[in-house]
mmCIF file of C-alpha atoms and ligand atoms in Angstrom:
data_model
loop_
_atom_site.group_PDB
_atom_site.id
_atom_site.type_symbol
_atom_site.label_atom_id
_atom_site.label_comp_id
_atom_site.label_asym_id
_atom_site.label_seq_id
_atom_site.Cartn_x
_atom_site.Cartn_y
_atom_site.Cartn_z
ATOM 1 C CA MET D 1 -11.892 10.933 -13.164
ATOM 2 C CA LEU D 2 -11.765 11.947 -9.581
ATOM 3 C CA SER D 3 -14.774 13.677 -7.864
ATOM 4 C CA SER D 4 -13.940 17.230 -6.582
ATOM 5 C CA GLU D 5 -16.843 16.301 -3.722
ATOM 6 C CA GLN D 6 -15.053 13.251 -2.380
ATOM 7 C CA THR D 7 -13.595 14.658 0.794
ATOM 8 C CA PRO D 8 -11.603 13.138 2.481
ATOM 9 C CA LEU D 9 -10.196 11.173 -0.430
ATOM 10 C CA SER D 10 -9.976 7.408 0.141
ATOM 11 C CA LEU D 11 -6.655 5.906 -0.507
ATOM 12 C CA VAL D 12 -5.252 2.294 -0.866
ATOM 13 C CA VAL D 13 -1.611 2.561 -0.928
ATOM 14 C CA LEU D 14 0.547 -0.179 -2.386
ATOM 15 C CA ILE D 15 4.192 -0.884 -1.086
ATOM 16 C CA SER D 16 6.894 -3.039 -1.529
ATOM 17 C CA GLY D 17 9.533 -1.885 1.191
ATOM 18 C CA ARG D 18 10.516 0.664 3.670
ATOM 19 C CA GLY D 19 7.252 2.705 3.346
ATOM 20 C CA SER D 20 8.558 6.047 4.226
ATOM 21 C CA ASN D 21 6.539 7.609 1.587
ATOM 22 C CA LEU D 22 3.254 6.112 3.299
ATOM 23 C CA GLN D 23 4.742 7.603 6.409
ATOM 24 C CA ALA D 24 4.711 10.899 4.858
ATOM 25 C CA ILE D 25 1.307 10.602 3.759
ATOM 26 C CA LEU D 26 -0.135 9.305 7.066
ATOM 27 C CA ASP D 27 1.871 12.237 8.756
ATOM 28 C CA ALA D 28 0.301 14.589 6.217
ATOM 29 C CA ILE D 29 -3.151 13.411 7.067
ATOM 30 C CA SER D 30 -2.578 13.444 10.884
ATOM 31 C CA GLU D 31 -0.576 16.634 11.319
ATOM 32 C CA GLU D 32 -1.291 18.795 8.239
ATOM 33 C CA GLY D 33 -5.000 18.004 7.683
ATOM 34 C CA LEU D 34 -4.570 16.484 4.138
ATOM 35 C CA PRO D 35 -8.043 15.647 3.465
ATOM 36 C CA ALA D 36 -7.609 11.941 2.656
ATOM 37 C CA ARG D 37 -7.970 8.638 4.625
ATOM 38 C CA VAL D 38 -5.793 5.495 3.805
ATOM 39 C CA GLU D 39 -8.177 2.548 3.894
ATOM 40 C CA ALA D 40 -5.581 -0.180 3.433
ATOM 41 C CA VAL D 41 -2.144 -0.689 2.882
ATOM 42 C CA ILE D 42 -1.244 -3.493 0.426
ATOM 43 C CA SER D 43 2.327 -5.140 0.073
ATOM 44 C CA ASN D 44 3.762 -7.807 -2.259
ATOM 45 C CA VAL D 45 6.497 -8.193 0.054
ATOM 46 C CA PRO D 46 5.332 -10.210 3.249
ATOM 47 C CA ASP D 47 8.103 -8.474 5.639
ATOM 48 C CA ALA D 48 7.774 -5.108 4.064
ATOM 49 C CA GLN D 49 8.586 -2.419 6.957
ATOM 50 C CA GLY D 50 5.872 -0.320 5.559
ATOM 51 C CA LEU D 51 3.349 -2.868 6.733
ATOM 52 C CA LEU D 52 4.329 -2.385 10.500
ATOM 53 C CA ARG D 53 3.902 1.613 9.782
ATOM 54 C CA ALA D 54 0.473 0.730 8.633
ATOM 55 C CA LYS D 55 -0.486 -1.376 11.825
ATOM 56 C CA LYS D 56 0.927 0.903 14.179
ATOM 57 C CA ALA D 57 -1.550 3.767 12.465
ATOM 58 C CA GLY D 58 -4.181 1.228 12.986
ATOM 59 C CA ILE D 59 -4.693 0.608 9.139
ATOM 60 C CA PRO D 60 -5.645 -2.710 7.713
ATOM 61 C CA THR D 61 -2.992 -4.401 5.686
ATOM 62 C CA ALA D 62 -2.907 -7.153 3.349
ATOM 63 C CA VAL D 63 -0.131 -9.170 1.548
ATOM 64 C CA LYS D 64 -0.524 -10.375 -1.966
ATOM 65 C CA ASP D 65 2.869 -12.134 -2.399
ATOM 66 C CA HIS D 66 3.605 -12.112 -6.162
ATOM 67 C CA ARG D 67 5.623 -15.372 -6.117
ATOM 68 C CA LYS D 68 2.195 -17.175 -5.411
ATOM 69 C CA TRP D 69 0.982 -16.059 -8.810
ATOM 70 C CA PRO D 70 3.551 -16.328 -11.292
ATOM 71 C CA GLN D 71 1.603 -15.120 -14.295
ATOM 72 C CA ARG D 72 1.412 -11.343 -13.955
ATOM 73 C CA GLU D 73 -2.361 -11.118 -15.475
ATOM 74 C CA LEU D 74 -3.540 -13.445 -12.706
ATOM 75 C CA TYR D 75 -1.439 -11.737 -10.032
ATOM 76 C CA ASP D 76 -2.987 -8.227 -10.885
ATOM 77 C CA GLN D 77 -6.686 -9.695 -10.825
ATOM 78 C CA GLN D 78 -5.847 -10.845 -7.516
ATOM 79 C CA LEU D 79 -4.651 -7.363 -6.525
ATOM 80 C CA ILE D 80 -7.758 -5.807 -8.073
ATOM 81 C CA LYS D 81 -9.887 -7.680 -5.912
ATOM 82 C CA VAL D 82 -8.473 -6.798 -2.795
ATOM 83 C CA ILE D 83 -8.088 -2.904 -3.860
ATOM 84 C CA ASP D 84 -11.582 -2.953 -4.983
ATOM 85 C CA HIS D 85 -12.888 -4.239 -1.740
ATOM 86 C CA TYR D 86 -12.079 -0.909 -0.395
ATOM 87 C CA ALA D 87 -13.511 1.006 -3.369
ATOM 88 C CA PRO D 88 -10.827 3.768 -3.088
ATOM 89 C CA GLY D 89 -11.007 7.100 -4.919
ATOM 90 C CA LEU D 90 -7.241 6.800 -5.617
ATOM 91 C CA VAL D 91 -4.716 4.210 -5.685
ATOM 92 C CA VAL D 92 -1.250 5.279 -4.464
ATOM 93 C CA LEU D 93 1.817 3.349 -5.514
ATOM 94 C CA ALA D 94 4.682 4.158 -2.710
ATOM 95 C CA GLY D 95 7.599 2.135 -3.797
ATOM 96 C CA PHE D 96 5.509 -0.611 -5.042
ATOM 97 C CA MET D 97 8.287 -2.338 -7.250
ATOM 98 C CA ARG D 98 5.944 -4.323 -9.668
ATOM 99 C CA ILE D 99 5.460 -3.661 -13.501
ATOM 100 C CA LEU D 100 1.676 -3.583 -13.939
ATOM 101 C CA THR D 101 -0.533 -5.058 -16.615
ATOM 102 C CA PRO D 102 -2.188 -2.711 -19.087
ATOM 103 C CA GLN D 103 -5.487 -4.374 -17.690
ATOM 104 C CA PHE D 104 -4.471 -3.066 -14.263
ATOM 105 C CA VAL D 105 -3.546 0.443 -15.005
ATOM 106 C CA ALA D 106 -6.823 0.716 -17.610
ATOM 107 C CA HIS D 107 -8.881 -0.559 -14.640
ATOM 108 C CA TYR D 108 -7.573 2.328 -12.221
ATOM 109 C CA SER D 109 -7.584 4.958 -15.132
ATOM 110 C CA GLY D 110 -7.124 8.347 -13.755
ATOM 111 C CA ARG D 111 -7.026 7.401 -10.108
ATOM 112 C CA LEU D 112 -3.387 5.571 -10.207
ATOM 113 C CA ILE D 113 -0.466 7.542 -9.230
ATOM 114 C CA ASN D 114 3.197 6.528 -8.651
ATOM 115 C CA ILE D 115 6.430 8.436 -7.285
ATOM 116 C CA HIS D 116 9.650 8.018 -8.869
ATOM 117 C CA PRO D 117 13.050 9.345 -8.042
ATOM 118 C CA SER D 118 13.871 11.100 -11.104
ATOM 119 C CA LEU D 119 12.694 14.121 -13.300
ATOM 120 C CA LEU D 120 10.594 12.167 -15.502
ATOM 121 C CA PRO D 121 10.695 11.626 -18.378
ATOM 122 C CA ALA D 122 14.296 11.199 -17.654
ATOM 123 C CA TYR D 123 15.878 8.333 -15.807
ATOM 124 C CA ARG D 124 12.991 5.851 -15.665
ATOM 125 C CA GLY D 125 13.745 2.252 -14.156
ATOM 126 C CA LEU D 126 16.059 1.472 -11.277
ATOM 127 C CA ASN D 127 19.234 2.936 -9.548
ATOM 128 C CA THR D 128 18.396 6.635 -10.543
ATOM 129 C CA HIS D 129 20.576 8.349 -8.160
ATOM 130 C CA ALA D 130 23.760 6.369 -9.407
ATOM 131 C CA ARG D 131 22.888 6.904 -12.971
ATOM 132 C CA VAL D 132 22.321 10.669 -12.554
ATOM 133 C CA LEU D 133 25.691 10.924 -10.956
ATOM 134 C CA GLU D 134 27.339 8.916 -13.573
ATOM 135 C CA ALA D 135 25.970 10.994 -16.276
ATOM 136 C CA GLY D 136 27.373 14.249 -14.513
ATOM 137 C CA GLU D 137 23.879 15.753 -14.295
ATOM 138 C CA THR D 138 23.663 19.097 -12.264
ATOM 139 C CA HIS D 139 20.138 18.339 -10.898
ATOM 140 C CA HIS D 140 17.975 15.401 -9.766
ATOM 141 C CA GLY D 141 14.464 15.308 -8.709
ATOM 142 C CA ALA D 142 11.372 13.340 -7.978
ATOM 143 C CA SER D 143 8.125 13.151 -10.020
ATOM 144 C CA VAL D 144 4.477 12.183 -8.845
ATOM 145 C CA HIS D 145 2.722 11.062 -12.167
ATOM 146 C CA PHE D 146 -0.616 9.337 -13.297
ATOM 147 C CA VAL D 147 0.277 5.887 -14.208
ATOM 148 C CA THR D 148 0.247 4.361 -17.636
ATOM 149 C CA ALA D 149 1.114 1.100 -19.118
ATOM 150 C CA GLU D 150 4.852 1.874 -19.568
ATOM 151 C CA LEU D 151 7.107 1.781 -16.687
ATOM 152 C CA ASP D 152 7.568 5.029 -14.540
ATOM 153 C CA SER D 153 5.739 6.903 -17.173
ATOM 154 C CA GLY D 154 2.602 9.102 -17.598
ATOM 155 C CA PRO D 155 1.337 12.513 -17.289
ATOM 156 C CA VAL D 156 3.255 14.549 -14.213
ATOM 157 C CA ILE D 157 1.290 15.879 -11.566
ATOM 158 C CA HIS D 158 4.170 17.357 -9.465
ATOM 159 C CA GLN D 159 8.040 17.537 -9.709
ATOM 160 C CA ASP D 160 10.867 19.234 -7.688
ATOM 161 C CA SER D 161 14.507 18.990 -8.086
ATOM 162 C CA VAL D 162 17.709 19.693 -5.881
ATOM 163 C CA ALA D 163 21.369 20.765 -7.212
ATOM 164 C CA ILE D 164 23.732 18.090 -6.958
ATOM 165 C CA ASN D 165 26.718 18.811 -4.912
ATOM 166 C CA ARG D 166 30.345 18.114 -5.656
ATOM 167 C CA GLU D 167 30.886 15.694 -2.898
ATOM 168 C CA GLU D 168 27.493 13.932 -3.668
ATOM 169 C CA THR D 169 27.228 10.434 -3.382
ATOM 170 C CA ALA D 170 24.567 7.847 -4.592
ATOM 171 C CA ALA D 171 23.490 7.490 -0.802
ATOM 172 C CA THR D 172 23.599 11.025 -0.029
ATOM 173 C CA LEU D 173 21.621 11.943 -3.080
ATOM 174 C CA GLN D 174 18.994 9.246 -2.352
ATOM 175 C CA HIS D 175 18.411 10.607 1.058
ATOM 176 C CA ARG D 176 17.998 14.081 -0.071
ATOM 177 C CA ILE D 177 15.533 12.910 -3.061
ATOM 178 C CA HIS D 178 13.783 10.912 -0.411
ATOM 179 C CA ARG D 179 12.827 13.978 1.518
ATOM 180 C CA LEU D 180 11.670 15.812 -1.562
ATOM 181 C CA GLU D 181 9.553 12.791 -2.115
ATOM 182 C CA HIS D 182 7.737 13.145 1.176
ATOM 183 C CA LYS D 183 7.025 16.779 0.464
ATOM 184 C CA ILE D 184 5.589 16.170 -3.069
ATOM 185 C CA TYR D 185 3.520 13.301 -2.723
ATOM 186 C CA PRO D 186 1.367 14.440 0.116
ATOM 187 C CA GLN D 187 1.162 17.686 -1.697
ATOM 188 C CA ALA D 188 0.074 15.948 -5.139
ATOM 189 C CA ILE D 189 -2.471 13.947 -3.226
ATOM 190 C CA ARG D 190 -3.858 17.259 -1.594
ATOM 191 C CA TRP D 191 -4.411 18.648 -5.103
ATOM 192 C CA LEU D 192 -6.142 15.472 -6.136
ATOM 193 C CA ALA D 193 -8.198 15.477 -3.069
ATOM 194 C CA GLU D 194 -9.229 19.116 -3.610
ATOM 195 C CA GLY D 195 -10.165 18.424 -7.005
ATOM 196 C CA ARG D 196 -7.589 20.755 -8.466
ATOM 197 C CA VAL D 197 -6.127 18.155 -10.405
ATOM 198 C CA GLU D 198 -7.589 15.548 -12.795
ATOM 199 C CA LEU D 199 -6.583 13.506 -15.821
ATOM 200 C CA VAL D 200 -8.356 14.554 -18.917
ATOM 201 C CA GLU D 201 -7.779 12.885 -22.189
ATOM 202 C CA GLY D 202 -4.358 11.650 -21.176
ATOM 203 C CA LYS D 203 -3.372 15.267 -20.198
ATOM 204 C CA VAL D 204 -2.876 16.599 -16.479
ATOM 205 C CA VAL D 205 -5.464 19.617 -15.896
ATOM 206 C CA VAL D 206 -4.734 21.951 -12.999
ATOM 207 C CA ASP D 207 -7.601 24.335 -12.007
ATOM 208 C CA HIS D 208 -9.343 23.337 -15.289
ATOM 209 C CA ARG D 209 -6.050 24.521 -17.310
ATOM 210 C CA PRO D 210 -3.849 22.015 -18.951
ATOM 211 C CA THR D 211 -0.344 22.001 -17.467
ATOM 212 C CA ALA D 212 2.753 22.559 -19.942
ATOM 213 C CA ASN D 213 4.569 19.422 -18.766
ATOM 214 C CA THR D 214 2.152 16.524 -19.934
HETATM 215 C C1 LIG U 537 10.985 5.782 -3.538
HETATM 216 O O1 LIG U 537 12.127 6.454 -3.575
HETATM 217 C C2 LIG U 537 10.288 5.680 -4.571
HETATM 218 O O2 LIG U 537 10.404 6.949 -5.417
HETATM 219 C C3 LIG U 537 10.744 4.540 -5.322
HETATM 220 O O3 LIG U 537 11.050 3.668 -4.436
HETATM 221 C C4 LIG U 537 11.280 4.394 -3.257
HETATM 222 C C5 LIG U 537 10.330 3.921 -2.061
HETATM 223 O O4 LIG U 537 10.776 4.462 -0.715
HETATM 224 N N1 LIG U 537 9.793 4.260 -6.634
HETATM 225 C C6 LIG U 537 10.464 3.932 -7.542
HETATM 226 O O5 LIG U 537 11.702 3.682 -7.721
HETATM 227 C C7 LIG U 537 9.232 3.347 -8.936
HETATM 228 N N2 LIG U 537 9.788 3.239 -9.876
HETATM 229 P P1 LIG U 537 9.777 4.016 0.405
HETATM 230 O O6 LIG U 537 9.039 2.702 0.524
HETATM 231 O O7 LIG U 537 10.492 4.351 1.708
HETATM 232 O O8 LIG U 537 8.455 4.783 0.187
#
C-alpha cells in the first residue's frame, strides 16, 4: 500500500518504445507540480526512444534486454533487482510491452500500474484501435489500472473516452487516444501521490470509498 505521507512519490518507469507517456509524466512534474520524482527509466529494448527522453531530463536509465534472459522468471528477477535499487514507491509501466510473471506482479502488489489503450475490461492485448473500428464501436478510450497477473487487467484507477468519428482511421484514433493517455496517466499518478487512491483487498479505493468500476 502506498503511503499518503510519501511526497514526492518516487517512481521507476518501465518502457519499450517511444516513451510519450513517460514524457507526459516528466512534463507534469516539471510544469504542473505533479508531486512525483522519476528515479530511473528502464527499458527492455536497447534503442527505445524513451531512453533519450530520460537522458535529456537527466534521469538515470538502464537497459535489461529480454533477449539475454529467455526464461521469463529469470528476466523478471533481473528486472526486480534493478528496480529495487531505486526503492520506488510506485512502478509505472508506460508502454512496457512484456507479459510479467505472477512473482513480479506480487512483488509490487498495490504499487504497480499500467496504461492501456482501451476501455478495460474491453479490448485487452494489441491493436486495440483497429479492433475497436472493426467492431463498429461508437467510443474508444484508455485506462490506467493496477496490474494483476492477467494481461492488461486489474482494478481500474482512471479511464476516459472519445467518440469515434465517421472518417476515423486506426492512425487518427491512436493519435487521439495517445493525447487522452497523456492526461489520465499523470492525473492517476497525482491521485496516488496524494494518497487519494489505494488498492485495498483487490479493489480501488478513492478518498476511502470503493469505486464502482472495480
Ligand atoms: C501506449 O499507447 C500505451 O497505452 C500502450 O503502449 C503505448 C506506448 O506509447 N500500452 C499497451 O498497449 C499495454 N498493453 P508510448 O511509448 O509513446 O508511451
